[in-house]
PDB file of C-alpha atoms in Angstrom:
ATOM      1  CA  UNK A  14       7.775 -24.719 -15.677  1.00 46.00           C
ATOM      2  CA  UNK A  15      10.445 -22.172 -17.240  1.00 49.00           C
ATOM      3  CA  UNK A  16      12.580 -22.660 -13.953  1.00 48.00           C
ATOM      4  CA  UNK A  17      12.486 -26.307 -14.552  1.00 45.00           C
ATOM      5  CA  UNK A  18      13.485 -26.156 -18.175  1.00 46.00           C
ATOM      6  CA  UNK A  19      16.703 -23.980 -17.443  1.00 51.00           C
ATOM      7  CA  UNK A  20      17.414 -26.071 -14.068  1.00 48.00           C
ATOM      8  CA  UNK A  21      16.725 -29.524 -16.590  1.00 49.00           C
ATOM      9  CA  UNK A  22      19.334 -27.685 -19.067  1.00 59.00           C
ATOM     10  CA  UNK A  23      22.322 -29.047 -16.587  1.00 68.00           C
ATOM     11  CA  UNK A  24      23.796 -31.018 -13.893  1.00 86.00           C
ATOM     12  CA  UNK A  25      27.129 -30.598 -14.603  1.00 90.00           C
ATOM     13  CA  UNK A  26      27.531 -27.579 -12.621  1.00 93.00           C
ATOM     14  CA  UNK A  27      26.997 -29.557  -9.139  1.00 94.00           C
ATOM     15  CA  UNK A  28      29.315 -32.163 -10.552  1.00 94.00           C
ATOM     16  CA  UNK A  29      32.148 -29.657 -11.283  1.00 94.00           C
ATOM     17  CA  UNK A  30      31.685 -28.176  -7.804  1.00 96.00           C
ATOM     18  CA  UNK A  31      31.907 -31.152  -6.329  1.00 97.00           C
ATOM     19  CA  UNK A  32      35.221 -32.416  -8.243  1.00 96.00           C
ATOM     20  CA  UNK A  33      36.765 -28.948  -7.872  1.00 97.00           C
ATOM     21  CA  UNK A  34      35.817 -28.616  -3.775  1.00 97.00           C
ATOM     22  CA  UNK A  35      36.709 -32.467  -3.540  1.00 96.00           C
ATOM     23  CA  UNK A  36      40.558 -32.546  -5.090  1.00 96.00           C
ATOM     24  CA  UNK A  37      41.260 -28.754  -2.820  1.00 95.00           C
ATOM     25  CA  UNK A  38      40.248 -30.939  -0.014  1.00 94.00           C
ATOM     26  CA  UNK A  39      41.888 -33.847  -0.779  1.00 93.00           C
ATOM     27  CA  UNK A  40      45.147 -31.678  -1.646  1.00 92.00           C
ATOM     28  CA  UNK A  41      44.968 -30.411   2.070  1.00 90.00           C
ATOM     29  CA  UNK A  42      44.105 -34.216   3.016  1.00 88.00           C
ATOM     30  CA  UNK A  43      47.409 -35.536   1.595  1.00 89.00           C
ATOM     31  CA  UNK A  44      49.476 -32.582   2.632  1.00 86.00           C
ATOM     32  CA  UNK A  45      48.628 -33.652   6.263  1.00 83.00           C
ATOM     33  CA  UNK A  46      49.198 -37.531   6.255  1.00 79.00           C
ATOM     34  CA  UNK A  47      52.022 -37.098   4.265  1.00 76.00           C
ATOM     35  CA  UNK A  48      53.393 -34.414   5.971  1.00 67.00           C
ATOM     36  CA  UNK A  49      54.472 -32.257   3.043  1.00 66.00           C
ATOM     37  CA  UNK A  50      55.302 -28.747   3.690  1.00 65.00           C
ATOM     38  CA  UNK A  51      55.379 -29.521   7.795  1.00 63.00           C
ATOM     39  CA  UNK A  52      52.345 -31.544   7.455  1.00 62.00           C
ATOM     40  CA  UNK A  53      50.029 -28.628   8.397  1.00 74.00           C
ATOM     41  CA  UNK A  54      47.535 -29.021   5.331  1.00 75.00           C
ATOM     42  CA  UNK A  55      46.911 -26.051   3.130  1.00 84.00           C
ATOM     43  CA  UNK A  56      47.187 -22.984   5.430  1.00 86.00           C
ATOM     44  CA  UNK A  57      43.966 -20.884   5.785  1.00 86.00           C
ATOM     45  CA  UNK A  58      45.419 -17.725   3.655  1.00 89.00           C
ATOM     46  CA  UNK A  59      46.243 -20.149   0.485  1.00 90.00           C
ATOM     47  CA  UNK A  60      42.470 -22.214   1.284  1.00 93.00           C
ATOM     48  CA  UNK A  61      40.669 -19.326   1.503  1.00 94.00           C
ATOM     49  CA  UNK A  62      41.595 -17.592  -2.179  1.00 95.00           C
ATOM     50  CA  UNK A  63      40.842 -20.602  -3.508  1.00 96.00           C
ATOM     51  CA  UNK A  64      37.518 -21.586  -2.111  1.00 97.00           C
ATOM     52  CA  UNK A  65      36.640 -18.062  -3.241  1.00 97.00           C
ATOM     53  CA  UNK A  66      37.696 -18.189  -6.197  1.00 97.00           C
ATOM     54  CA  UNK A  67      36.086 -21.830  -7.365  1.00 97.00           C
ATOM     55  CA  UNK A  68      33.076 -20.826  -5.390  1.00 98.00           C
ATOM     56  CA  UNK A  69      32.988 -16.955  -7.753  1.00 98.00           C
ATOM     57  CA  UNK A  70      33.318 -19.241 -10.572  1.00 97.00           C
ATOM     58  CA  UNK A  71      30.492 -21.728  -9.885  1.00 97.00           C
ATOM     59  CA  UNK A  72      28.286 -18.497  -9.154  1.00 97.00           C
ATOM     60  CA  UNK A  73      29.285 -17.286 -12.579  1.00 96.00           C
ATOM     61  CA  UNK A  74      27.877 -20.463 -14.450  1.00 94.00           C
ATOM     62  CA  UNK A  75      24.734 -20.160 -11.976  1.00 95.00           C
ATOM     63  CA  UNK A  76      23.829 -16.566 -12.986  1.00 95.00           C
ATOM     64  CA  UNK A  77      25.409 -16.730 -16.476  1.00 92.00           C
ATOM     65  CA  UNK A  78      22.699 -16.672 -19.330  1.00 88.00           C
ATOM     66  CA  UNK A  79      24.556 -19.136 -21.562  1.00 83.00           C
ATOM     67  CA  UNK A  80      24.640 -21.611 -18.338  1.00 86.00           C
ATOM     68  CA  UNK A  81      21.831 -21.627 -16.210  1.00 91.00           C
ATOM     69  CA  UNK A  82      20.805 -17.909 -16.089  1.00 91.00           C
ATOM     70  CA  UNK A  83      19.714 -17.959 -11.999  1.00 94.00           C
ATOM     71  CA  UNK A  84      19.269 -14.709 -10.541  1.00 94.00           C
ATOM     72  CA  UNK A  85      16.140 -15.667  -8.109  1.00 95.00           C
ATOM     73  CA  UNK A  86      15.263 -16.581  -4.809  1.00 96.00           C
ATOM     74  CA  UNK A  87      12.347 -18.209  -3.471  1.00 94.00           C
ATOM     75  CA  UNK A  88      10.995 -16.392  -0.202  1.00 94.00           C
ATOM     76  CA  UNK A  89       8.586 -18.140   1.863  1.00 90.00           C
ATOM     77  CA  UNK A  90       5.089 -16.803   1.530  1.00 87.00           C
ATOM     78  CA  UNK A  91       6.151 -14.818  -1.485  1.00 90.00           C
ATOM     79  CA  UNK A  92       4.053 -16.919  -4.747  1.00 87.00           C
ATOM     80  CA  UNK A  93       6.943 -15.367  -7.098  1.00 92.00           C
ATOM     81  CA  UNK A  94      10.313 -15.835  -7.320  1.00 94.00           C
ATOM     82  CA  UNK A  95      12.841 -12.781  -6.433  1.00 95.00           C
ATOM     83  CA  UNK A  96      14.767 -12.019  -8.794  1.00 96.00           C
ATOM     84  CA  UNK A  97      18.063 -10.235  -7.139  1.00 96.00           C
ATOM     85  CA  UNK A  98      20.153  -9.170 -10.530  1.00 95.00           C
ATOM     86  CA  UNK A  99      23.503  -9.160 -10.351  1.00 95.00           C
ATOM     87  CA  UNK A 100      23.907  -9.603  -6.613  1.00 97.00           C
ATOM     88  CA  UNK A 101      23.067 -13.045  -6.727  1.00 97.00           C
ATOM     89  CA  UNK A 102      27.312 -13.341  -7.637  1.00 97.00           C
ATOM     90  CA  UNK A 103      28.506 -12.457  -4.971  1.00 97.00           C
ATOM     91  CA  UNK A 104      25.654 -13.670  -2.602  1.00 98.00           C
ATOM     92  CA  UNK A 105      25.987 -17.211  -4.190  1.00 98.00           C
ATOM     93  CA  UNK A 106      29.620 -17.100  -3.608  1.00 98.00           C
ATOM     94  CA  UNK A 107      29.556 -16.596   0.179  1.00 98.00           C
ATOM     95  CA  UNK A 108      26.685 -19.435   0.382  1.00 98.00           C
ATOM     96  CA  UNK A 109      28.870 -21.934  -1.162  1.00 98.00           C
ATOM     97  CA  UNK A 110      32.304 -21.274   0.488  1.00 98.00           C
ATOM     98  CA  UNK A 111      30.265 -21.103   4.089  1.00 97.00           C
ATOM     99  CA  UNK A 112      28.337 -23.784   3.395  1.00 97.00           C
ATOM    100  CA  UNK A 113      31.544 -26.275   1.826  1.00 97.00           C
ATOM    101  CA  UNK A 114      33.607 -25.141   5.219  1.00 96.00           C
ATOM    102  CA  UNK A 115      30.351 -25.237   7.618  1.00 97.00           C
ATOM    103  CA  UNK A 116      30.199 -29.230   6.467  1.00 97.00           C
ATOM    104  CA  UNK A 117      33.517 -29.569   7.272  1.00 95.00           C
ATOM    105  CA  UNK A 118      33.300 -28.595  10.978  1.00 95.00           C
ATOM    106  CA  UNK A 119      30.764 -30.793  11.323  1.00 96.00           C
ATOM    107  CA  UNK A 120      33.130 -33.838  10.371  1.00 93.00           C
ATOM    108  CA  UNK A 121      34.610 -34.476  13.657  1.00 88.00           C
ATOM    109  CA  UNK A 122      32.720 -37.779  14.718  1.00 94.00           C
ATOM    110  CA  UNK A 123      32.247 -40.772  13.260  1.00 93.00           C
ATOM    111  CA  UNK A 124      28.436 -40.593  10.773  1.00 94.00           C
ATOM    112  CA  UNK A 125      27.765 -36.832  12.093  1.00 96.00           C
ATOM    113  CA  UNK A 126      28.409 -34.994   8.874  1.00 96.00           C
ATOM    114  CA  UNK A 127      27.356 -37.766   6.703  1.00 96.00           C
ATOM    115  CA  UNK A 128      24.060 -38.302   8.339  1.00 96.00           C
ATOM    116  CA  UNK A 129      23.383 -35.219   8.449  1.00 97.00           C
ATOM    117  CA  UNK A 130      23.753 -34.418   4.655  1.00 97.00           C
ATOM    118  CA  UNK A 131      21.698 -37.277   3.942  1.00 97.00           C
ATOM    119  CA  UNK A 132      18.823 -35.306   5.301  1.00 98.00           C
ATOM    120  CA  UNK A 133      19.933 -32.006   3.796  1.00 98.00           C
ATOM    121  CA  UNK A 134      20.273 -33.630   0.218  1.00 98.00           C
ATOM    122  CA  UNK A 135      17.032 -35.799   0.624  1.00 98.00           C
ATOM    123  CA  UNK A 136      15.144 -32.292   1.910  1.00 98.00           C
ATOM    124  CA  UNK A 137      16.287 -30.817  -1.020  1.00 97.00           C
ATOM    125  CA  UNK A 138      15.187 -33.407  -3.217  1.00 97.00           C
ATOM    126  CA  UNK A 139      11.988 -33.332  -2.531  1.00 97.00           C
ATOM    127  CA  UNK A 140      11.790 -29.500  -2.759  1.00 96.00           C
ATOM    128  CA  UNK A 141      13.030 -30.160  -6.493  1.00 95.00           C
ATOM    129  CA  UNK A 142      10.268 -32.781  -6.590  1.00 95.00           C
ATOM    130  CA  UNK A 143       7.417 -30.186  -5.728  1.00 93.00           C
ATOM    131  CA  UNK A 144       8.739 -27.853  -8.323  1.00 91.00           C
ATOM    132  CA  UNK A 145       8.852 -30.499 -10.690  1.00 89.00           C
ATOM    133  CA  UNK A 146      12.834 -30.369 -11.129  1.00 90.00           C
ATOM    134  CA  UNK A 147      13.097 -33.550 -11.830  1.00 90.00           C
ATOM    135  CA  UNK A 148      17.158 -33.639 -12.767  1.00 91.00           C
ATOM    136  CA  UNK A 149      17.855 -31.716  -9.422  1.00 93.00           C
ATOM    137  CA  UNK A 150      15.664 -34.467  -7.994  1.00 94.00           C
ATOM    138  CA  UNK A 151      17.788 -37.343  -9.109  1.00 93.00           C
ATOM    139  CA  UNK A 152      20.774 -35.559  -8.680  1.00 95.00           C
ATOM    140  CA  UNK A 153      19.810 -34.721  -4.608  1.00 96.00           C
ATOM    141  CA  UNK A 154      18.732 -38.639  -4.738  1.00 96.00           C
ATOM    142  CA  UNK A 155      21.915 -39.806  -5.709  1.00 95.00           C
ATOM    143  CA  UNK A 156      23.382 -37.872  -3.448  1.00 97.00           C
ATOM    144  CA  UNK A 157      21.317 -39.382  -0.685  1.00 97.00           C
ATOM    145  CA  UNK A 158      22.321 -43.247  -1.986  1.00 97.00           C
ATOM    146  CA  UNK A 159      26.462 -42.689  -2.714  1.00 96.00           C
ATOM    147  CA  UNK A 160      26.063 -41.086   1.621  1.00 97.00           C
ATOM    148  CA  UNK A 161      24.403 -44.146   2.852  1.00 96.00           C
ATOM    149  CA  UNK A 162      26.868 -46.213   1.417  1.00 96.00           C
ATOM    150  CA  UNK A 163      29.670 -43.913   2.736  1.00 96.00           C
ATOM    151  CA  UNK A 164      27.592 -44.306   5.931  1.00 95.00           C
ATOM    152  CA  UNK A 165      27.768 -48.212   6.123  1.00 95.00           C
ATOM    153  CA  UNK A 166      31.340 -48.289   7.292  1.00 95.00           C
ATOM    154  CA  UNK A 167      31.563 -44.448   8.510  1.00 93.00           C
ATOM    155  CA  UNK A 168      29.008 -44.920  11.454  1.00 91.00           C
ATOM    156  CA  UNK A 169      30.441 -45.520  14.539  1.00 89.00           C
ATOM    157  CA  UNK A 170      33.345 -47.030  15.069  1.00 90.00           C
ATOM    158  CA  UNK A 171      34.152 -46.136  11.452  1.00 89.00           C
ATOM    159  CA  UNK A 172      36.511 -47.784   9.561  1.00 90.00           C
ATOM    160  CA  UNK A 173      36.514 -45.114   6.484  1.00 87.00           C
ATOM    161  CA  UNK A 174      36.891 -41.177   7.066  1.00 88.00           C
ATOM    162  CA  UNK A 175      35.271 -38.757   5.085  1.00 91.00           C
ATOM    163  CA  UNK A 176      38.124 -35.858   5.355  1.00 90.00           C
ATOM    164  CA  UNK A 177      38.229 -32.842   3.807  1.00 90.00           C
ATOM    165  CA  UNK A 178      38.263 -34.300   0.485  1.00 93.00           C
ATOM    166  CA  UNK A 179      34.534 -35.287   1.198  1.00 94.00           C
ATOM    167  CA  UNK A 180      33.437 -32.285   3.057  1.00 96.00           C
ATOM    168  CA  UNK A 181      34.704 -29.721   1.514  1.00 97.00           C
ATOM    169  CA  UNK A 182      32.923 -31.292  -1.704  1.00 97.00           C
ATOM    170  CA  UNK A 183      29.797 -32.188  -0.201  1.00 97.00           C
ATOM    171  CA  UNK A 184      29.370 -28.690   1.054  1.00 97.00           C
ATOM    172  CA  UNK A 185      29.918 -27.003  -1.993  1.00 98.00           C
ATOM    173  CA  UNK A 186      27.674 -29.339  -3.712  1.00 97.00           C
ATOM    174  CA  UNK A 187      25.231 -28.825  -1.199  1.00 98.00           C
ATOM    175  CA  UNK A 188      24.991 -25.196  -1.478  1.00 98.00           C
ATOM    176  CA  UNK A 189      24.746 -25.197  -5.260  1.00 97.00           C
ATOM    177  CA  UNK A 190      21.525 -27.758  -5.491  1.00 97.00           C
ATOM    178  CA  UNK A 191      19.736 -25.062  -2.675  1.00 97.00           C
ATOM    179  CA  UNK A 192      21.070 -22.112  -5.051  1.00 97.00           C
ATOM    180  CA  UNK A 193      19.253 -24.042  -7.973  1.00 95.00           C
ATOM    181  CA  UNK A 194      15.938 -25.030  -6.422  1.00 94.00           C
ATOM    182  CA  UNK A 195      15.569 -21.149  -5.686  1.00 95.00           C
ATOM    183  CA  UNK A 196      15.291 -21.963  -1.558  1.00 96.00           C
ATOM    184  CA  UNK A 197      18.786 -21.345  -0.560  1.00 96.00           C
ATOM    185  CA  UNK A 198      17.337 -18.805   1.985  1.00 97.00           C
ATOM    186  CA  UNK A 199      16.449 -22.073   3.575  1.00 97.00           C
ATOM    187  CA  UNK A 200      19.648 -22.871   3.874  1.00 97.00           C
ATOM    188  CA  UNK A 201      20.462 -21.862   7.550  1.00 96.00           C
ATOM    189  CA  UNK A 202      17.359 -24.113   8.758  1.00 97.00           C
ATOM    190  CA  UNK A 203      17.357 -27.084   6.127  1.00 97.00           C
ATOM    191  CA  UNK A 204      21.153 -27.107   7.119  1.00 97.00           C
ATOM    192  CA  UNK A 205      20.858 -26.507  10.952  1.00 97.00           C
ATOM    193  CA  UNK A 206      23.036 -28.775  12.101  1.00 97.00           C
ATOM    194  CA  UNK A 207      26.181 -27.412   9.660  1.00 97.00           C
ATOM    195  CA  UNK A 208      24.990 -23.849  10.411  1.00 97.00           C
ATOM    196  CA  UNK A 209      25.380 -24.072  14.116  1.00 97.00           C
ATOM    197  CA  UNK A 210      28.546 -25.777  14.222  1.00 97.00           C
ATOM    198  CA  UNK A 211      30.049 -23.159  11.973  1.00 96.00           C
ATOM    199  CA  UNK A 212      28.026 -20.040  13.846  1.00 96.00           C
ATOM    200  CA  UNK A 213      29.733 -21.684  17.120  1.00 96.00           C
ATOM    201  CA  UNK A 214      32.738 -21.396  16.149  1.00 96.00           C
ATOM    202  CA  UNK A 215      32.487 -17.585  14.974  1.00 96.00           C
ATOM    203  CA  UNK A 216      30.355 -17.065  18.360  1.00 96.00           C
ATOM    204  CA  UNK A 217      33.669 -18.218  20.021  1.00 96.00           C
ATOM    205  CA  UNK A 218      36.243 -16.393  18.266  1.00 94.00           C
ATOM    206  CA  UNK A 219      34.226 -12.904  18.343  1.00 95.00           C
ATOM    207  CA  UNK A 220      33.408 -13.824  21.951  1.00 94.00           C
ATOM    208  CA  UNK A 221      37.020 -14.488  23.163  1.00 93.00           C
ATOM    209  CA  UNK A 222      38.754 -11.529  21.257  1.00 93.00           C
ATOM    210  CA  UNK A 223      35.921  -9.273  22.350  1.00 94.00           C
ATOM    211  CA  UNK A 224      35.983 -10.164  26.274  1.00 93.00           C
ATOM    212  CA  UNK A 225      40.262  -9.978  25.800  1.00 91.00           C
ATOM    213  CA  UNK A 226      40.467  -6.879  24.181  1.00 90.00           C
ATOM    214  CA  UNK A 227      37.437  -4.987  26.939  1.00 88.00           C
ATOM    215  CA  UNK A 228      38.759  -7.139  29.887  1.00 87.00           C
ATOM    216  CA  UNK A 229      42.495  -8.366  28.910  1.00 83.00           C
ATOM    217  CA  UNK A 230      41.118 -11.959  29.497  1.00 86.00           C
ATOM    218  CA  UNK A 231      39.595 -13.901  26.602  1.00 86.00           C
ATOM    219  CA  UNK A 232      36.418 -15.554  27.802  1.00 91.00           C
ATOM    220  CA  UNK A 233      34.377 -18.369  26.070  1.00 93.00           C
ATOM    221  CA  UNK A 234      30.706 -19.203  25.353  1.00 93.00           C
ATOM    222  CA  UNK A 235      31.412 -23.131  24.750  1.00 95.00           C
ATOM    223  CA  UNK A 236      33.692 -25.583  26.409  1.00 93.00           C
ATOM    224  CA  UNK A 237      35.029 -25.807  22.886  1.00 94.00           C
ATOM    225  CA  UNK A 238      33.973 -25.769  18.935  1.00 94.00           C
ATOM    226  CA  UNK A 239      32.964 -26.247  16.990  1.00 94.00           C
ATOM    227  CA  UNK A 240      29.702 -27.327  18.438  1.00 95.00           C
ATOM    228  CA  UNK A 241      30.234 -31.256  18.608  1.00 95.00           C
ATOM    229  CA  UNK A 242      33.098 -30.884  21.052  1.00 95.00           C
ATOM    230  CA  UNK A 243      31.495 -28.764  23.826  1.00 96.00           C
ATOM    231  CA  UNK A 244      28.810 -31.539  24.350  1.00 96.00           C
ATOM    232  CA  UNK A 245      31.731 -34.082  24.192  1.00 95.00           C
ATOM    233  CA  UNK A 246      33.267 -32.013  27.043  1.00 95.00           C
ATOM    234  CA  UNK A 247      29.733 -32.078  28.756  1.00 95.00           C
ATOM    235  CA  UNK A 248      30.186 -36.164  28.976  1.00 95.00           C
ATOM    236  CA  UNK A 249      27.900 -36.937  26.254  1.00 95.00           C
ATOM    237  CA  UNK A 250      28.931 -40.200  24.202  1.00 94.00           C
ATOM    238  CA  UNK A 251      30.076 -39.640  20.753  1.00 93.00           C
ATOM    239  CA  UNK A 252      26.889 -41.842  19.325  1.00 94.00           C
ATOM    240  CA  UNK A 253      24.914 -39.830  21.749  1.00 95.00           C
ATOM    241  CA  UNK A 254      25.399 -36.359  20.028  1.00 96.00           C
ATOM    242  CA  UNK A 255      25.369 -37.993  16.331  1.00 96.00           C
ATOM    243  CA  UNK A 256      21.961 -39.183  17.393  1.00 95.00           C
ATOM    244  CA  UNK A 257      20.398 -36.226  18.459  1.00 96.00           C
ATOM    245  CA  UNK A 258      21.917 -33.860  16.094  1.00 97.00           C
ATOM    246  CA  UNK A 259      20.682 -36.139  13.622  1.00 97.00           C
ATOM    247  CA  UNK A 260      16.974 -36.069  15.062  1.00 97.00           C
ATOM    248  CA  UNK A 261      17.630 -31.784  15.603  1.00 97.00           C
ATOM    249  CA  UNK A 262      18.779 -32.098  11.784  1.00 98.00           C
ATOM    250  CA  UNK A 263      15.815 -34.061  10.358  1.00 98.00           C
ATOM    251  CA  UNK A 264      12.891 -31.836  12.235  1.00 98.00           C
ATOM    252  CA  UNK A 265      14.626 -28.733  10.631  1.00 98.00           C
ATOM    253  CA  UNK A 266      14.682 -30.365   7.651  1.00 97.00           C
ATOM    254  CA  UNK A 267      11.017 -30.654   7.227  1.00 97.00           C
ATOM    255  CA  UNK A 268      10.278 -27.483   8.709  1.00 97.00           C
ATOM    256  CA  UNK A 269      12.553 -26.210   5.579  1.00 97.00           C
ATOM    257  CA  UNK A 270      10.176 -28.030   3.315  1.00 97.00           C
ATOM    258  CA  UNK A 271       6.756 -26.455   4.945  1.00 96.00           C
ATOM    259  CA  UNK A 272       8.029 -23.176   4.572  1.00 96.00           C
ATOM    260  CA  UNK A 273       9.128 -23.859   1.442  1.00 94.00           C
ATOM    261  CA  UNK A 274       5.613 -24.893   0.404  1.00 90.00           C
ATOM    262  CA  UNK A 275       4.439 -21.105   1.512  1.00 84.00           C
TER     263      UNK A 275
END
């Protein structure tokens, strides 16, 4: 009941994540199709600082007394919550900036990321429902309504693009409801799909450099990454894979929400 009460206290804190993460996206967005600066987007040592440092500041307003005062985390088959003290900071930093660039990995084919936050978000949701958070409910549930209208002309062959703008943003939102319904540890399985595409990626970087620097020739795990791309190299259709990550996505999903019934 006293979680819910501070949790009830706001939902401006997803909000500002998501307008902060959404106009850095959509910065590197019109930087590409405009082609300012050589068109490259917002290179990755300029992106970086600043996803860290909106990320360190939404963290602040989680753990912050005067804001939401979060320090716990809910671990399944644990009746109590965690508390972790001051390294929840840092620790909810580094969820939300891999989380906000994990989503937007995923959005290489048309309905993939989308479809697959509509689970995360509705997962969520009812996690905030059990605990009887019932403004992080409607939040999540909002969430779940604004995607499937996004969805309607983003499913394949989409005639609207979701970009960075939107990833970036629905990541970092994403990452900030788990933070405040306590089961962000459930993160990496509620959030499969986004997780692997973002693990492949580091799999095939540490891979490569590894095998070049014992061998002197890079080697790779995938056919490419993220993820999505080696199984479009395998011959699979692009409505194949957003299928059946979809159907991977909502079965991790509700194993998320049985464990966090524990």
């Amino acid at each position: 009941e006293e979680g819910s009460t501070r949790i009830g206290k706001s939902i401006l804190l997803p909000l500002l994540v998501m307008t902060a993460f959404g106009a850095l996206g959509a910065i590197d967005d019109l930087m590409e199709v405009r082609g300012w600066f050589g068109g490259e987007g917002l290179r990755a040592r300029t992106m970086f600082p600043l996803q860290f440092g909106l990320a360190l500041l939404a963290a602040i307003g989680l753990y912050h007394p005067g804001f939401l005062g979060l320090s716990e985390v809910g671990v399944p088959g644990v009746r109590e919550l965690v508390d972790i003290g001051p390294w929840y900071i840092p620790i909810a930093t580094l969820v939300i900036v891999w989380t906000a660039n994990a989503v937007n990995l995923t959005d290489g084919l048309d309905g993939l990321a989308a479809s697959t936050a509509v689970v995360t978000f509705l997962a969520y949701g009812i996690i905030a429902f059990l605990q009887t958070q019932f403004p992080l409910l409607s939040f999540s549930f909002t969430m779940v309504g604004a995607l499937f209208a996004f969805l309607w002309f983003n499913s394949h062959p989409a005639t609207l693009f979701m970009g960075g703008m939107g990833s970036l943003a629905l990541g970092a939102t994403l990452a900030v409801v788990a933070l405040m319904s306590f089961q962000w540890l459930l993160l990496p399985i509620i959030a499969l799909i986004f997780f692997a595409e973002a693990g492949s990626v580091m799999i095939q970087v540490t891979f490569f450099k590894l095998t070049r620097r014992l061998t002197g020739e890079g080697r790779r795990v995938f056919k490419m990454t993220p993820l999505h791309l080696h199984f479009e190299l395998l011959g699979w259709s692009e409505t194949h894979i957003t299928q059946r990550f979809w159907i991977i996505a909502v079965l991790a999903a509700m194993l998320g929400i049985a464990l966090a019934l524990l």
